[in-house]
């Protein structure tokens, strides 16, 4: 089955830029979606189809996807961005055709 | 506004059964694939399965860890999604989320994602 690999944790100072990666075999050929989850809350989609933002998501959130790595970038990080972030793809070749990455805990220093 | 609300969680013994419900509002329920996603305590997200639409013959698909034990169904007239869980194991302990699935083809790539989630309901499997 298809595997998505995320770093367990990323730390960033307020006002700086955070980059969270999601690795997978030829992930650039798939569409990648990103979710933010704060403690005790349901996930919220922040990026879909690699780089599109749903309405209501700040422009500070952006995404890219190429080769074997997709990246969620959060610019001008705020304390309220501290959360877990999960990437997700649809793998048409797998029984587990919805695949999530293991998640990355973003800590704002 | 899209709203999803799960119910039916609770404590159940290993080997037991439980049925979860998800009530939907704010959108045309019958037009959408609907999914269950779970999250064990302190762990990541795991896809449980989906129910496709009437147009797609209400086909259901499941993740490997629940196939044969869990059954997803829906009642479009009541805008509700269900998850029947049988032969429960301690490792099924999790918060179970109902999610609306969206699919599209953009920039030459097809994909499915979850644009709306319910708040979740906790299922605890323990003796």
Short mmCIF file of C-alpha atoms in Angstrom, two decimals, chain A residues 32-108:
data_model
loop_
_atom_site.label_atom_id
_atom_site.label_comp_id
_atom_site.label_asym_id
_atom_site.label_seq_id
_atom_site.Cartn_x
_atom_site.Cartn_y
_atom_site.Cartn_z
CA UNK A 32 -2.31 16.06 -2.11
CA UNK A 33 -4.64 17.49 0.49
CA UNK A 34 -3.75 18.96 3.89
CA UNK A 35 -5.68 19.11 7.16
CA UNK A 36 -5.10 21.08 10.34
CA UNK A 37 -6.22 19.57 13.63
CA UNK A 38 -6.16 21.43 16.93
CA UNK A 39 -6.41 19.54 20.23
CA UNK A 40 -9.87 18.15 20.88
CA UNK A 41 -11.20 19.30 17.52
CA UNK A 42 -12.02 17.70 14.19
CA UNK A 43 -9.63 18.15 11.27
CA UNK A 44 -10.10 21.16 9.00
CA UNK A 45 -8.98 21.15 5.38
CA UNK A 46 -6.45 23.91 4.70
CA UNK A 47 -5.16 22.94 1.23
CA UNK A 48 -6.66 20.73 -1.46
CA UNK A 49 -5.35 19.60 -4.81
CA UNK A 50 -1.77 20.45 -3.89
CA UNK A 51 -2.14 24.21 -3.67
CA UNK A 52 -5.76 25.38 -3.58
CA UNK A 53 -7.11 27.07 -0.46
CA UNK A 54 -10.70 26.62 0.71
CA UNK A 55 -12.60 29.79 1.46
CA UNK A 56 -11.82 31.10 4.92
CA UNK A 57 -8.27 29.76 5.01
CA UNK A 58 -5.69 32.57 5.22
CA UNK A 59 -3.41 33.26 2.29
CA UNK A 60 -0.52 32.49 4.62
CA UNK A 61 -1.22 28.81 3.93
CA UNK A 62 0.15 27.49 0.64
CA UNK A 63 1.12 24.17 -0.86
CA UNK A 64 3.32 22.64 -3.50
CA UNK A 65 3.91 19.15 -4.86
CA UNK A 66 6.66 17.79 -7.06
CA UNK A 67 8.69 14.64 -7.43
CA UNK A 68 8.60 12.65 -4.20
CA UNK A 69 7.68 15.50 -1.84
CA UNK A 70 4.65 17.66 -1.17
CA UNK A 71 5.05 20.68 1.09
CA UNK A 72 2.67 22.73 3.19
CA UNK A 73 4.07 26.21 3.82
CA UNK A 74 2.75 28.54 6.48
CA UNK A 75 4.05 32.08 6.23
CA UNK A 76 4.11 34.64 9.06
CA UNK A 77 3.30 31.91 11.56
CA UNK A 78 0.98 32.82 14.42
CA UNK A 79 0.45 31.16 17.78
CA UNK A 80 -2.96 30.01 16.58
CA UNK A 81 -1.32 27.90 13.86
CA UNK A 82 0.01 25.50 16.46
CA UNK A 83 -1.66 22.19 15.60
CA UNK A 84 -1.21 18.79 14.02
CA UNK A 85 -1.09 18.75 10.23
CA UNK A 86 -1.91 15.71 8.10
CA UNK A 87 -1.39 15.15 4.39
CA UNK A 88 -3.70 12.86 2.41
CA UNK A 89 -3.85 11.34 -1.06
CA UNK A 90 -6.15 9.05 -2.97
CA UNK A 91 -4.30 6.00 -4.23
CA UNK A 92 -6.30 4.33 -6.96
CA UNK A 93 -3.96 1.33 -6.98
CA UNK A 94 -4.48 0.45 -3.33
CA UNK A 95 -7.23 -1.13 -1.25
CA UNK A 96 -6.39 1.56 1.27
CA UNK A 97 -7.29 4.05 -1.38
CA UNK A 98 -7.49 6.94 1.05
CA UNK A 99 -4.08 7.35 2.64
CA UNK A 100 -3.09 9.76 5.41
CA UNK A 101 0.38 10.74 6.49
CA UNK A 102 1.30 10.14 10.10
CA UNK A 103 0.93 13.80 10.99
CA UNK A 104 3.28 16.61 12.00
CA UNK A 105 3.01 18.54 15.24
CA UNK A 106 3.71 22.22 14.54
CA UNK A 107 5.01 24.02 17.61
CA UNK A 108 5.16 27.81 17.67
#
